[in-house]
């Protein structure tokens, strides 16, 4: 049932074009409007929402962090992402005008379930984004937007993550459409870009031999750092989490802009650093800023592995390794840039002889607080 792959995780990484494709399927009408029939929350309530709070744990929380960038940009609704287990212990401000989005692959994560219950007690409406039909969190929420990644067997989440990000994009675009804000005219373009993602993810998979090789060659690494900026920041944290979970080595994700505020002190000769480089076509010269971060850490001895957009040769001359992914819109890039990091962690851990499907000390669903 591993479909010829050495592990469920490898299979699920390769299932990702389908996971994203299935999650997009049937959610637009012939005119290209989003139809989220399952979102059974009164449209007038969705129109009057003045804040979105995304609640999740672990990898699902990184999907929520990506969602914040997209939803705020498209909908202009203030959006927070909070770890479920922190949320209800700090007297959070939630009320009838708050839309809570609870993201959970399993639908059984106790921390997230308790946060959902708390939010509803405060009068908030809750939409669950979930991969498991009929599980507890969707049952206890006001509405559910299912991700259609199919069952995820490996303990470390991969295809569910990409499907969750996709579902949050759909939710954000739907709210933008419903609220008729300025961004409305661009929705069709984003949907067109999204429809190309399964093929682009497939391209990343088809070109993954170098990153596999790299993962295997780094089996002796004691620590790997990950840097990203904007939506690349949660991707960096997800890359680090995968490596901790699977390979049991120290890994940490940082916002690239934070380097000089502390983490650069960690850089010494030979320190591997994976950098998620923003598109050079993006606004705000973030690309140039991260390129200069790469130069700063290289000058201090870091060995850099850069995830860059196809055609971006800006770091070719001074980075040890460059992994290219297809071009896409800035906000959609996590669907591509995450994939090499998953493969890297999977290969590195497998090269160490570890069971990538059943990492030590971890359970697939965490049903205790
Ligand atoms: C990481 C991982 C965990 C889960 C987290 C939330 O690979 O699998 O961090 O993402 O335990 O689980 P769900 O999404 O089921 O609520």
Coordinates of C-alpha atoms and ligand atoms in Angstrom, one line a residue:
X1 CA 0.0 0.0 0.0
X2 CA 3.1 2.2 0.0
X3 CA 2.7 2.2 -3.8
X4 CA 6.3 1.2 -4.4
X5 CA 7.7 3.9 -2.2
X6 CA 10.1 3.0 0.6
X7 CA 7.9 4.6 3.2
X8 CA 4.4 6.0 3.7
X9 CA 6.0 9.4 4.1
X10 CA 7.7 9.2 0.7
X11 CA 4.4 8.1 -0.8
X12 CA 2.5 11.0 0.8
X13 CA 5.1 13.5 -0.3
X14 CA 4.5 12.2 -3.8
X15 CA 0.7 12.3 -3.3
X16 CA 0.8 16.1 -3.0
X17 CA -0.2 17.1 -6.5
X18 CA -3.3 15.1 -5.9
X19 CA -3.9 16.4 -2.3
X20 CA -3.9 19.9 -3.6
X21 CA -5.9 19.1 -6.7
X22 CA -8.5 17.2 -4.8
X23 CA -8.8 20.0 -2.3
X24 CA -9.4 22.6 -5.1
X25 CA -11.9 20.3 -6.9
X26 CA -15.5 21.3 -7.2
X27 CA -15.1 24.5 -5.3
X28 CA -15.7 26.9 -8.2
X29 CA -18.7 27.2 -10.4
X30 CA -18.8 27.6 -14.2
X31 CA -18.4 31.3 -13.9
X32 CA -15.3 30.9 -11.8
X33 CA -17.0 32.0 -8.6
X34 CA -16.0 30.2 -5.4
X35 CA -18.7 28.0 -4.0
X36 CA -18.1 26.7 -0.5
X37 CA -21.5 25.1 0.1
X38 CA -20.2 23.4 3.2
X39 CA -19.5 26.7 4.9
X40 CA -22.9 26.7 6.6
X41 CA -22.5 30.0 8.4
X42 CA -24.9 32.8 7.6
X43 CA -23.4 35.0 4.9
X44 CA -24.4 38.1 6.9
X45 CA -22.2 36.8 9.8
X46 CA -19.3 36.2 7.5
X47 CA -19.7 39.7 6.1
X48 CA -19.6 41.3 9.5
X49 CA -16.6 39.3 10.9
X50 CA -14.1 41.9 12.1
X51 CA -11.3 39.5 13.1
X52 CA -10.1 36.0 12.2
X53 CA -8.3 33.8 14.7
X54 CA -6.6 30.7 13.4
X55 CA -6.0 28.0 16.0
X56 CA -3.9 24.9 15.4
X57 CA -0.8 23.0 16.6
X58 CA 2.5 21.9 15.0
X59 CA 2.5 21.7 11.3
X60 CA -1.1 22.8 11.1
X61 CA -0.2 26.0 12.9
X62 CA 2.4 26.7 10.2
X63 CA -0.4 26.3 7.6
X64 CA -2.2 28.9 9.7
X65 CA 0.7 31.2 9.6
X66 CA 0.8 31.1 5.8
X67 CA -3.0 31.7 5.9
X68 CA -2.5 34.9 7.9
X69 CA -0.4 36.5 5.1
X70 CA -2.9 35.5 2.4
X71 CA -6.1 36.3 4.2
X72 CA -5.0 39.7 5.4
X73 CA -3.7 40.6 2.0
X74 CA -6.9 39.4 0.2
X75 CA -9.6 40.2 2.7
X76 CA -8.1 43.0 4.8
X77 CA -9.5 41.3 7.9
X78 CA -7.1 41.3 10.8
X79 CA -6.0 37.7 11.2
X80 CA -4.1 36.2 14.1
X81 CA -2.6 32.7 14.3
X82 CA -2.3 31.2 17.7
X83 CA -1.2 27.8 19.1
X84 CA -4.4 26.2 20.4
X85 CA -2.8 25.4 23.8
X86 CA -1.8 29.0 24.4
X87 CA -5.1 30.5 23.3
X88 CA -7.6 29.9 26.0
X89 CA -5.1 30.4 28.9
X90 CA -4.6 34.1 28.2
X91 CA -8.1 35.7 28.3
X92 CA -8.2 36.2 24.5
X93 CA -10.5 38.7 22.9
X94 CA -13.1 36.7 20.9
X95 CA -16.7 37.4 20.4
X96 CA -19.6 37.1 18.0
X97 CA -17.6 39.1 15.4
X98 CA -14.7 36.7 15.5
X99 CA -14.3 34.0 13.0
X100 CA -12.2 31.2 14.4
X101 CA -10.5 28.8 11.9
X102 CA -9.4 25.6 13.5
X103 CA -6.9 23.6 11.4
X104 CA -6.4 20.0 12.2
X105 CA -5.4 17.1 10.0
X106 CA -6.8 14.5 12.4
X107 CA -9.7 16.4 13.8
X108 CA -8.9 14.9 17.2
X109 CA -6.2 17.1 18.6
X110 CA -7.3 17.7 22.2
X111 CA -5.6 21.1 22.5
X112 CA -7.4 22.4 19.4
X113 CA -10.7 20.8 20.4
X114 CA -10.6 22.6 23.8
X115 CA -9.8 25.9 22.0
X116 CA -12.7 25.4 19.7
X117 CA -15.0 24.8 22.6
X118 CA -13.8 27.9 24.4
X119 CA -14.1 30.1 21.3
X120 CA -17.7 28.9 20.8
X121 CA -18.5 29.6 24.4
X122 CA -17.4 33.2 23.8
X123 CA -19.9 33.5 20.8
X124 CA -17.4 33.0 18.0
X125 CA -18.3 31.0 14.9
X126 CA -15.8 28.2 14.2
X127 CA -14.8 26.8 10.8
X128 CA -12.8 23.7 11.0
X129 CA -10.3 22.8 8.2
X130 CA -9.9 19.1 8.6
X131 CA -8.7 16.1 6.7
X132 CA -10.7 13.4 8.6
X133 CA -14.4 13.0 7.8
X134 CA -16.6 12.9 10.8
X135 CA -13.9 13.5 13.4
X136 CA -14.5 15.4 16.6
X137 CA -13.3 19.0 15.7
X138 CA -15.5 19.3 12.6
X139 CA -18.5 17.8 14.6
X140 CA -18.0 20.5 17.3
X141 CA -17.5 23.4 14.9
X142 CA -20.1 25.5 13.1
X143 CA -18.8 24.5 9.7
X144 CA -16.1 22.5 8.1
X145 CA -14.0 22.8 5.0
X146 CA -12.5 19.4 4.4
X147 CA -9.1 19.0 2.9
X148 CA -9.1 16.1 0.5
X149 CA -5.5 14.9 1.0
X150 CA -6.7 11.3 1.6
X151 CA -5.6 9.4 4.8
X152 CA -2.2 10.4 6.1
X153 CA -0.5 7.4 7.6
X154 CA 3.1 8.7 8.3
X155 CA 3.2 10.4 11.7
X156 CA 4.9 13.5 10.2
X157 CA 2.4 15.6 8.3
X158 CA 3.2 16.4 4.6
X159 CA 0.3 16.2 2.2
X160 CA -2.2 17.4 4.8
X161 CA -0.1 20.5 5.2
X162 CA -0.2 21.4 1.5
X163 CA -3.9 20.7 1.5
X164 CA -4.5 22.8 4.6
X165 CA -2.7 25.8 3.0
X166 CA -4.8 25.3 -0.1
X167 CA -8.0 25.2 1.9
X168 CA -7.1 28.4 3.7
X169 CA -6.5 30.1 0.4
X170 CA -10.0 29.0 -0.7
X171 CA -11.5 30.4 2.5
X172 CA -9.6 33.7 2.1
X173 CA -10.7 34.1 -1.5
X174 CA -14.3 33.2 -0.6
X175 CA -14.4 35.8 2.1
X176 CA -12.9 38.4 -0.3
X177 CA -15.6 37.5 -2.9
X178 CA -18.4 37.6 -0.3
X179 CA -17.3 40.9 1.2
X180 CA -16.8 42.4 -2.3
X181 CA -13.6 44.2 -1.4
X182 CA -11.1 45.8 -3.6
X183 CA -9.2 42.6 -4.2
X184 CA -12.3 41.0 -5.8
X185 CA -11.1 41.5 -9.4
X186 CA -7.9 39.5 -8.8
X187 CA -9.7 36.4 -7.4
X188 CA -9.9 34.8 -10.8
X189 CA -6.2 35.3 -11.4
X190 CA -5.3 33.6 -8.0
X191 CA -7.7 30.8 -8.8
X192 CA -6.0 30.3 -12.2
X193 CA -2.6 30.3 -10.5
X194 CA -3.9 27.8 -7.9
X195 CA -5.2 25.4 -10.6
X196 CA -1.6 25.2 -11.9
X197 CA -0.2 24.2 -8.6
X198 CA -0.7 20.4 -8.8
X199 CA 1.4 20.3 -12.1
X200 CA 4.1 22.6 -10.5
X201 CA 4.3 20.4 -7.4
X202 CA 4.8 17.5 -9.7
X203 CA 7.6 19.3 -11.4
X204 CA 9.3 19.8 -8.0
X205 CA 8.9 16.0 -7.3
X206 CA 10.2 15.1 -10.7
X207 CA 13.3 17.2 -10.1
X208 CA 14.0 16.0 -6.6
X209 CA 17.1 13.8 -7.1
X210 CA 19.5 16.6 -6.1
X211 CA 17.7 17.3 -2.9
X212 CA 17.5 13.6 -2.1
X213 CA 21.2 13.3 -2.7
X214 CA 21.8 16.4 -0.5
X215 CA 19.7 14.9 2.3
X216 CA 21.7 11.7 2.3
X217 CA 25.0 13.5 2.2
X218 CA 24.1 15.4 5.3
X219 CA 23.2 12.5 7.5
X220 CA 26.0 13.5 9.9
X221 CA 24.9 17.1 10.5
X222 CA 24.5 18.0 14.1
X223 CA 22.3 21.0 13.5
X224 CA 20.6 22.6 10.5
X225 CA 19.2 26.1 10.5
X226 CA 16.3 27.3 8.3
X227 CA 15.7 30.9 7.2
X228 CA 12.7 32.4 5.5
X229 CA 10.9 35.6 5.1
X230 CA 7.2 36.5 4.6
X231 CA 5.5 33.3 3.7
X232 CA 8.9 31.6 3.5
X233 CA 9.2 32.1 7.3
X234 CA 6.5 29.5 8.3
X235 CA 8.0 27.2 5.5
X236 CA 11.4 27.5 7.2
X237 CA 9.8 26.5 10.5
X238 CA 8.1 23.6 8.9
X239 CA 11.3 22.5 7.3
X240 CA 13.0 22.6 10.7
X241 CA 10.1 20.7 12.4
X242 CA 10.3 17.9 9.8
X243 CA 14.0 17.5 10.5
X244 CA 13.6 17.5 14.3
X245 CA 10.8 14.9 14.1
X246 CA 12.4 12.6 11.6
X247 CA 16.1 12.9 12.0
X248 CA 16.3 13.8 15.7
X249 CA 18.8 16.6 15.1
X250 CA 18.7 20.1 16.3
X251 CA 16.9 22.3 13.7
X252 CA 15.5 25.7 14.0
X253 CA 13.6 28.0 11.7
X254 CA 14.1 31.8 11.8
X255 CA 12.7 34.8 10.2
X256 CA 15.6 35.9 8.0
X257 CA 15.1 39.5 9.1
X258 CA 15.7 38.4 12.7
X259 CA 19.2 37.1 12.0
X260 CA 21.1 40.2 13.1
X261 CA 18.9 40.4 16.2
X262 CA 20.5 37.2 17.6
X263 CA 20.6 34.0 15.6
X264 CA 23.6 35.0 13.5
X265 CA 25.7 34.3 16.6
X266 CA 25.0 30.6 15.9
X267 CA 26.8 30.7 12.6
X268 CA 30.2 29.1 12.6
X269 CA 32.3 27.4 10.0
X270 CA 30.4 24.6 8.3
X271 CA 27.0 25.3 9.8
X272 CA 24.4 24.2 7.3
X273 CA 21.6 26.8 6.6
X274 CA 18.6 26.2 4.4
X275 CA 17.3 29.5 3.0
X276 CA 13.9 29.9 1.4
X277 CA 14.6 32.8 -1.0
X278 CA 11.6 35.0 -2.0
X279 CA 10.9 35.6 -5.7
X280 CA 13.0 38.3 -7.3
X281 CA 9.7 39.3 -9.0
X282 CA 8.1 40.0 -5.6
X283 CA 7.6 43.5 -4.1
X284 CA 9.4 45.2 -1.3
X285 CA 12.9 44.0 -2.3
X286 CA 12.6 41.1 0.1
X287 CA 14.6 39.0 -2.4
X288 CA 17.6 41.4 -2.2
X289 CA 17.4 41.5 1.6
X290 CA 17.5 37.7 1.9
X291 CA 20.3 37.5 -0.7
X292 CA 22.3 39.8 1.6
X293 CA 21.4 37.6 4.6
X294 CA 22.9 34.7 2.6
X295 CA 26.1 36.8 2.0
X296 CA 26.3 37.6 5.7
X297 CA 26.1 34.0 6.9
X298 CA 28.4 32.8 4.1
X299 CA 31.0 35.3 5.3
X300 CA 30.8 33.6 8.7
X301 CA 31.3 30.1 7.3
X302 CA 27.7 28.9 6.7
X303 CA 27.1 26.2 4.1
X304 CA 24.0 27.4 2.4
X305 CA 21.3 25.4 0.7
X306 CA 19.0 27.9 -1.1
X307 CA 15.5 27.2 -2.4
X308 CA 15.1 29.6 -5.2
X309 CA 12.6 30.3 -8.0
X310 CA 13.4 28.9 -11.5
X311 CA 15.5 31.4 -13.4
X312 CA 16.8 33.0 -10.2
X313 CA 20.6 32.7 -10.6
X314 CA 21.4 35.5 -8.1
X315 CA 23.1 33.3 -5.6
X316 CA 24.5 30.7 -7.9
X317 CA 28.0 32.1 -7.7
X318 CA 28.2 32.0 -3.9
X319 CA 25.8 29.3 -2.6
X320 CA 26.9 25.7 -2.2
X321 CA 23.5 24.3 -3.3
X322 CA 20.6 25.9 -5.1
X323 CA 17.3 24.0 -5.5
X324 CA 15.0 25.6 -8.0
X325 CA 11.2 25.4 -7.9
X326 CA 8.8 26.7 -10.5
X327 CA 7.7 30.4 -10.5
X328 CA 4.4 31.3 -8.9
X329 CA 2.6 34.1 -7.1
X330 CA 4.4 35.1 -3.9
X331 CA 1.5 34.0 -1.6
X332 CA 1.2 30.6 -3.3
X333 CA 5.0 29.8 -3.1
X334 CA 4.7 27.7 0.1
X335 CA 3.0 25.0 -1.9
X336 CA 6.2 24.6 -3.8
X337 CA 9.0 25.6 -1.5
X338 CA 7.9 23.2 1.3
X339 CA 8.3 20.2 -0.9
X340 CA 12.1 20.1 -1.1
X341 CA 12.3 20.6 2.7
X342 CA 10.1 17.6 3.3
X343 CA 12.2 15.4 0.9
X344 CA 15.4 16.7 2.5
X345 CA 14.3 15.6 6.0
X346 CA 12.8 12.3 4.8
X347 CA 16.0 11.3 3.0
X348 CA 18.4 12.5 5.7
X349 CA 16.5 10.5 8.3
X350 CA 16.2 7.5 6.2
X351 CA 20.0 7.7 5.5
X352 CA 20.5 7.6 9.3
X353 CA 18.5 4.4 9.4
X354 CA 15.4 5.8 11.2
X355 CA 11.9 4.8 10.6
X356 CA 10.5 7.9 8.9
X357 CA 6.9 6.8 9.3
X358 CA 7.0 6.2 13.0
X359 CA 9.4 8.6 14.6
X360 CA 10.2 8.0 18.3
X361 CA 8.0 9.6 21.0
X362 CA 5.4 10.8 18.6
X363 CA 1.8 9.9 18.0
X364 CA -0.3 10.6 14.9
X365 CA -3.0 12.3 16.8
X366 CA -2.5 13.9 20.1
X367 CA -5.7 13.3 22.0
X368 CA -4.5 14.4 25.4
X369 CA -3.9 18.0 26.5
Ligands
LIG1 C1 4.1 17.4 12.4 C2 2.9 16.9 13.0 C3 2.2 17.6 14.1 C4 0.8 17.9 13.9 C5 0.1 18.4 15.1 C6 -1.4 18.8 14.9 O1 4.6 16.7 11.4 O2 2.3 16.0 12.4 O3 2.9 18.8 14.5 O4 0.7 18.8 12.8 O5 0.1 17.5 16.1 O6 -2.1 17.7 14.4 P1 -3.5 17.9 13.8 O7 -3.3 18.6 12.5 O8 -4.0 16.5 13.6 O9 -4.4 18.7 14.7

